[in-house]
Amino acid sequence: MIAVMNQKGGVGKTTTALNLAHALALEGRRVLAIDLDPQGNLTASFGITGHQIHGVDRVLLEGRALAEMAFPVREGVHLIPAGQWLDRFEQERSGAQQAWRLRRALEELEGYDYVMVDCPPAAGMLTMNALLAVEELMIPVASDYLSLQGLARLLRILRQVEKRLQHETRKWFVLTRFQKRRRLAREVREKLESYFPGQVFSTPVRELVALAESPGFGQSIFDYQFRGAGADDYRGLARELMEGRAA
């Protein structure tokens, strides 16, 4: 179970959750994608739109089973949408047990090789649910210094939350919006690999127009440009993840 997380916008968090889920399915794995962001961007990126959509909101608010709310969006990929009531969950005040609801729902789930959770860009109760539910975090980092500064803030918050929850996760880092010819991009990569040896995937995701355009059409990069560079990058990333290795 993997949560894709970053509080900084524009780093490709939802793009990574979308395309990595589809890439793993194309490798023959059974994948469940959970949209845990009330904005519902992952849901829309899979082409699911409308005002009456429900999903993980009913799981967290009403105790519905995850399997009831999942439906196929691609061959090998099931999606649980965010749902129109998900923002209400942050407003609940029901004590410490609220943070464990997603984990308890996942304990009853069967039939998937990977669960990908697209997290909200805030350190609230939804994020705590994600941290307690998964074993691994995938953190996309854009290839600029502002992203490194944002990463430092995120890691400080994660340390505080994990200490409070007494639950630590393994962390992977993915370089996104990467341009090999830029010196800055190469320096950011070197710094990441120096700070987090063995935790940075060797496959960077290049900055490509197709990756920015495809979610607007409700498509993954494999729907939009199957033989393009973006699809190649996410195929490589999926294979690294399956092999459990990084640079």
Tab-separated table of C-alpha atoms in Angstrom:
chain	number	residue	atom	x	y	z
A	1	MET	CA	0.000	0.000	0.000
A	2	ILE	CA	1.515	3.271	-1.144
A	3	ALA	CA	0.471	6.861	-0.473
A	4	VAL	CA	1.527	9.515	-2.985
A	5	MET	CA	2.073	12.665	-0.971
A	6	ASN	CA	3.439	16.197	-1.208
A	7	GLN	CA	2.092	19.457	0.171
A	8	LYS	CA	3.658	21.532	-2.587
A	9	GLY	CA	1.539	22.007	-5.690
A	10	GLY	CA	2.794	21.491	-9.224
A	11	VAL	CA	5.095	18.566	-8.481
A	12	GLY	CA	3.040	15.902	-10.257
A	13	LYS	CA	1.470	14.173	-7.264
A	14	THR	CA	-1.824	13.232	-8.896
A	15	THR	CA	-0.147	12.692	-12.268
A	16	THR	CA	2.137	10.147	-10.602
A	17	ALA	CA	-0.706	8.374	-8.792
A	18	LEU	CA	-2.715	8.177	-12.031
A	19	ASN	CA	0.029	6.982	-14.351
A	20	LEU	CA	1.805	4.698	-11.929
A	21	ALA	CA	-1.454	2.891	-11.166
A	22	HIS	CA	-2.081	2.371	-14.876
A	23	ALA	CA	1.553	1.373	-15.507
A	24	LEU	CA	1.416	-1.303	-12.796
A	25	ALA	CA	-1.799	-2.664	-14.309
A	26	LEU	CA	-0.166	-2.857	-17.737
A	27	GLU	CA	2.539	-4.980	-16.081
A	28	GLY	CA	-0.161	-7.445	-15.069
A	29	ARG	CA	-0.760	-6.229	-11.511
A	30	ARG	CA	-4.175	-5.641	-9.945
A	31	VAL	CA	-4.340	-2.079	-8.676
A	32	LEU	CA	-6.759	-0.121	-6.507
A	33	ALA	CA	-6.471	3.672	-6.743
A	34	ILE	CA	-8.006	5.679	-3.893
A	35	ASP	CA	-8.661	9.401	-4.307
A	36	LEU	CA	-8.234	10.789	-0.775
A	37	ASP	CA	-8.161	14.431	-1.880
A	38	PRO	CA	-11.508	16.283	-1.549
A	39	GLN	CA	-10.650	18.151	-4.761
A	40	GLY	CA	-11.139	14.860	-6.598
A	41	ASN	CA	-8.378	15.438	-9.145
A	42	LEU	CA	-7.458	11.762	-9.445
A	43	THR	CA	-11.108	10.885	-10.017
A	44	ALA	CA	-11.394	13.480	-12.792
A	45	SER	CA	-8.069	12.380	-14.297
A	46	PHE	CA	-9.516	8.902	-14.770
A	47	GLY	CA	-12.412	10.517	-16.655
A	48	ILE	CA	-14.991	10.263	-13.859
A	49	THR	CA	-16.946	13.502	-13.410
A	50	GLY	CA	-20.271	14.601	-11.927
A	51	HIS	CA	-21.690	16.093	-8.753
A	52	GLN	CA	-23.347	12.965	-7.345
A	53	ILE	CA	-20.243	10.773	-7.131
A	54	HIS	CA	-19.530	8.947	-3.886
A	55	GLY	CA	-16.592	6.817	-2.846
A	56	VAL	CA	-14.131	7.015	0.015
A	57	ASP	CA	-16.313	9.700	1.630
A	58	ARG	CA	-18.902	7.048	2.481
A	59	VAL	CA	-16.203	4.657	3.653
A	60	LEU	CA	-14.860	7.165	6.174
A	61	LEU	CA	-18.125	8.835	7.155
A	62	GLU	CA	-20.567	5.924	7.061
A	63	GLY	CA	-18.388	2.845	7.495
A	64	ARG	CA	-19.121	1.429	4.048
A	65	ALA	CA	-16.754	-1.251	2.753
A	66	LEU	CA	-14.084	-0.183	0.265
A	67	ALA	CA	-15.044	-3.032	-2.064
A	68	GLU	CA	-18.575	-1.603	-2.345
A	69	MET	CA	-17.297	1.729	-3.625
A	70	ALA	CA	-14.653	0.466	-6.097
A	71	PHE	CA	-15.333	0.174	-9.812
A	72	PRO	CA	-13.162	-0.518	-12.880
A	73	VAL	CA	-11.686	2.448	-14.760
A	74	ARG	CA	-9.028	0.619	-16.793
A	75	GLU	CA	-8.197	-3.036	-17.278
A	76	GLY	CA	-6.554	-4.056	-14.025
A	77	VAL	CA	-7.359	-0.763	-12.256
A	78	HIS	CA	-10.246	-0.090	-9.872
A	79	LEU	CA	-10.927	3.383	-8.530
A	80	ILE	CA	-12.530	4.610	-5.342
A	81	PRO	CA	-13.453	8.250	-6.005
A	82	ALA	CA	-13.074	10.970	-3.417
A	83	GLY	CA	-16.817	11.574	-3.214
A	84	GLN	CA	-18.713	14.802	-2.807
A	85	TRP	CA	-18.787	14.623	1.020
A	86	LEU	CA	-15.107	13.924	1.658
A	87	ASP	CA	-14.362	17.452	2.867
A	88	ARG	CA	-16.818	16.854	5.747
A	89	PHE	CA	-14.445	14.287	7.198
A	90	GLU	CA	-11.895	16.970	8.093
A	91	GLN	CA	-14.619	18.802	10.006
A	92	GLU	CA	-15.510	15.821	12.207
A	93	ARG	CA	-14.363	15.784	15.800
A	94	SER	CA	-14.692	12.193	16.930
A	95	GLY	CA	-11.397	11.594	18.720
A	96	ALA	CA	-8.227	9.648	17.994
A	97	GLN	CA	-10.050	6.670	16.488
A	98	GLN	CA	-10.951	8.825	13.491
A	99	ALA	CA	-7.354	8.542	12.254
A	100	TRP	CA	-7.619	4.733	11.906
A	101	ARG	CA	-10.709	4.475	9.722
A	102	LEU	CA	-8.960	3.993	6.380
A	103	ARG	CA	-6.571	1.407	7.802
A	104	ARG	CA	-9.440	-0.611	9.268
A	105	ALA	CA	-11.302	-0.465	5.959
A	106	LEU	CA	-8.197	-1.645	4.093
A	107	GLU	CA	-7.763	-4.603	6.461
A	108	GLU	CA	-10.973	-6.055	5.009
A	109	LEU	CA	-9.861	-5.563	1.396
A	110	GLU	CA	-8.660	-8.450	-0.780
A	111	GLY	CA	-7.730	-9.056	-4.387
A	112	TYR	CA	-5.208	-6.308	-5.166
A	113	ASP	CA	-1.450	-6.351	-5.618
A	114	TYR	CA	-1.092	-2.604	-5.096
A	115	VAL	CA	-3.166	0.096	-3.434
A	116	MET	CA	-2.265	3.654	-4.509
A	117	VAL	CA	-3.612	6.502	-2.362
A	118	ASP	CA	-3.568	10.048	-3.762
A	119	CYS	CA	-3.323	12.261	-0.667
A	120	PRO	CA	-4.552	15.822	-0.098
A	121	PRO	CA	-1.989	18.668	0.021
A	122	ALA	CA	-2.562	19.313	3.729
A	123	ALA	CA	-1.533	17.725	7.029
A	124	GLY	CA	-5.055	17.088	8.303
A	125	MET	CA	-7.028	14.040	9.390
A	126	LEU	CA	-7.166	12.613	5.857
A	127	THR	CA	-3.379	12.661	5.672
A	128	MET	CA	-3.156	10.979	9.070
A	129	ASN	CA	-5.495	8.259	7.815
A	130	ALA	CA	-3.204	7.714	4.835
A	131	LEU	CA	-0.061	7.572	6.973
A	132	LEU	CA	-1.572	4.980	9.299
A	133	ALA	CA	-2.973	2.897	6.455
A	134	VAL	CA	0.091	2.440	4.220
A	135	GLU	CA	3.547	0.932	4.511
A	136	GLU	CA	5.235	3.221	1.988
A	137	LEU	CA	5.178	6.863	0.910
A	138	MET	CA	6.022	8.031	-2.578
A	139	ILE	CA	7.016	11.691	-2.637
A	140	PRO	CA	7.275	13.409	-6.040
A	141	VAL	CA	9.886	16.169	-6.094
A	142	ALA	CA	10.056	18.639	-8.983
A	143	SER	CA	13.543	19.441	-10.192
A	144	ASP	CA	13.950	22.914	-8.655
A	145	TYR	CA	15.224	24.346	-5.384
A	146	LEU	CA	11.791	25.492	-4.212
A	147	SER	CA	10.714	21.878	-4.312
A	148	LEU	CA	13.686	20.927	-2.130
A	149	GLN	CA	12.664	23.586	0.389
A	150	GLY	CA	9.084	22.306	0.295
A	151	LEU	CA	10.375	18.762	0.795
A	152	ALA	CA	12.285	19.816	3.912
A	153	ARG	CA	9.084	21.279	5.380
A	154	LEU	CA	7.105	18.163	4.447
A	155	LEU	CA	9.624	15.841	6.095
A	156	ARG	CA	9.567	17.903	9.298
A	157	ILE	CA	5.780	17.604	9.391
A	158	LEU	CA	5.952	13.866	8.643
A	159	ARG	CA	8.427	13.298	11.471
A	160	GLN	CA	6.122	15.102	13.904
A	161	VAL	CA	3.040	13.215	12.723
A	162	GLU	CA	4.778	9.822	12.688
A	163	LYS	CA	6.127	10.406	16.190
A	164	ARG	CA	2.652	11.334	17.379
A	165	LEU	CA	1.067	8.323	15.684
A	166	GLN	CA	3.963	5.988	16.571
A	167	HIS	CA	3.923	4.708	13.017
A	168	GLU	CA	6.807	5.075	10.563
A	169	THR	CA	6.621	4.541	6.806
A	170	ARG	CA	9.263	3.793	4.204
A	171	LYS	CA	9.803	6.774	1.931
A	172	TRP	CA	10.561	6.798	-1.795
A	173	PHE	CA	11.397	9.920	-3.805
A	174	VAL	CA	10.551	10.439	-7.469
A	175	LEU	CA	12.054	13.212	-9.547
A	176	THR	CA	9.387	14.905	-11.665
A	177	ARG	CA	9.380	17.674	-14.274
A	178	PHE	CA	12.962	16.631	-14.961
A	179	GLN	CA	15.019	18.229	-17.738
A	180	LYS	CA	18.340	16.492	-18.095
A	181	ARG	CA	20.011	19.383	-19.913
A	182	ARG	CA	19.393	21.776	-17.025
A	183	ARG	CA	22.230	21.977	-14.541
A	184	LEU	CA	19.766	22.795	-11.769
A	185	ALA	CA	17.816	19.589	-12.390
A	186	ARG	CA	20.999	17.535	-12.203
A	187	GLU	CA	22.021	19.275	-8.973
A	188	VAL	CA	18.641	18.614	-7.379
A	189	ARG	CA	18.970	14.946	-8.319
A	190	GLU	CA	22.458	14.745	-6.821
A	191	LYS	CA	21.305	16.372	-3.583
A	192	LEU	CA	18.362	14.006	-3.247
A	193	GLU	CA	20.529	10.939	-3.842
A	194	SER	CA	23.064	12.272	-1.334
A	195	TYR	CA	20.477	12.970	1.379
A	196	PHE	CA	18.390	9.824	0.768
A	197	PRO	CA	20.652	7.038	-0.528
A	198	GLY	CA	18.720	4.019	-1.746
A	199	GLN	CA	15.418	5.901	-1.643
A	200	VAL	CA	15.463	7.861	-4.917
A	201	PHE	CA	14.128	6.091	-7.987
A	202	SER	CA	16.643	6.107	-10.793
A	203	THR	CA	13.891	6.774	-13.360
A	204	PRO	CA	13.052	10.494	-13.436
A	205	VAL	CA	9.790	11.681	-14.960
A	206	ARG	CA	10.561	14.225	-17.646
A	207	GLU	CA	8.744	17.529	-18.025
A	208	LEU	CA	6.448	16.867	-20.983
A	209	VAL	CA	3.448	18.613	-22.474
A	210	ALA	CA	1.616	15.297	-22.868
A	211	LEU	CA	1.777	14.620	-19.120
A	212	ALA	CA	0.245	18.016	-18.412
A	213	GLU	CA	-2.454	17.644	-21.075
A	214	SER	CA	-3.678	14.077	-20.594
A	215	PRO	CA	-5.562	14.509	-17.262
A	216	GLY	CA	-7.616	17.279	-18.857
A	217	PHE	CA	-9.005	14.652	-21.234
A	218	GLY	CA	-9.679	12.172	-18.419
A	219	GLN	CA	-6.806	10.010	-19.639
A	220	SER	CA	-3.593	8.565	-18.327
A	221	ILE	CA	-0.450	9.020	-20.385
A	222	PHE	CA	-0.963	5.470	-21.688
A	223	ASP	CA	-4.384	6.410	-23.073
A	224	TYR	CA	-3.105	9.693	-24.463
A	225	GLN	CA	0.320	8.812	-25.869
A	226	PHE	CA	1.086	5.139	-25.352
A	227	ARG	CA	4.475	5.137	-27.081
A	228	GLY	CA	5.664	8.540	-25.880
A	229	ALA	CA	8.418	9.504	-23.472
A	230	GLY	CA	6.007	10.040	-20.569
A	231	ALA	CA	4.676	6.507	-20.889
A	232	ASP	CA	8.258	5.210	-21.011
A	233	ASP	CA	9.102	7.044	-17.784
A	234	TYR	CA	6.148	5.645	-15.853
A	235	ARG	CA	6.778	2.148	-17.206
A	236	GLY	CA	10.323	2.395	-15.872
A	237	LEU	CA	9.101	3.719	-12.545
A	238	ALA	CA	6.576	0.891	-12.203
A	239	ARG	CA	9.229	-1.726	-12.894
A	240	GLU	CA	11.549	-0.218	-10.303
A	241	LEU	CA	8.740	-0.216	-7.760
A	242	MET	CA	7.914	-3.860	-8.457
A	243	GLU	CA	11.568	-4.778	-7.986
A	244	GLY	CA	11.774	-2.749	-4.778
A	245	ARG	CA	14.878	-0.909	-5.809
A	246	ALA	CA	16.069	2.660	-6.179
A	247	ALA	CA	19.263	4.461	-7.061
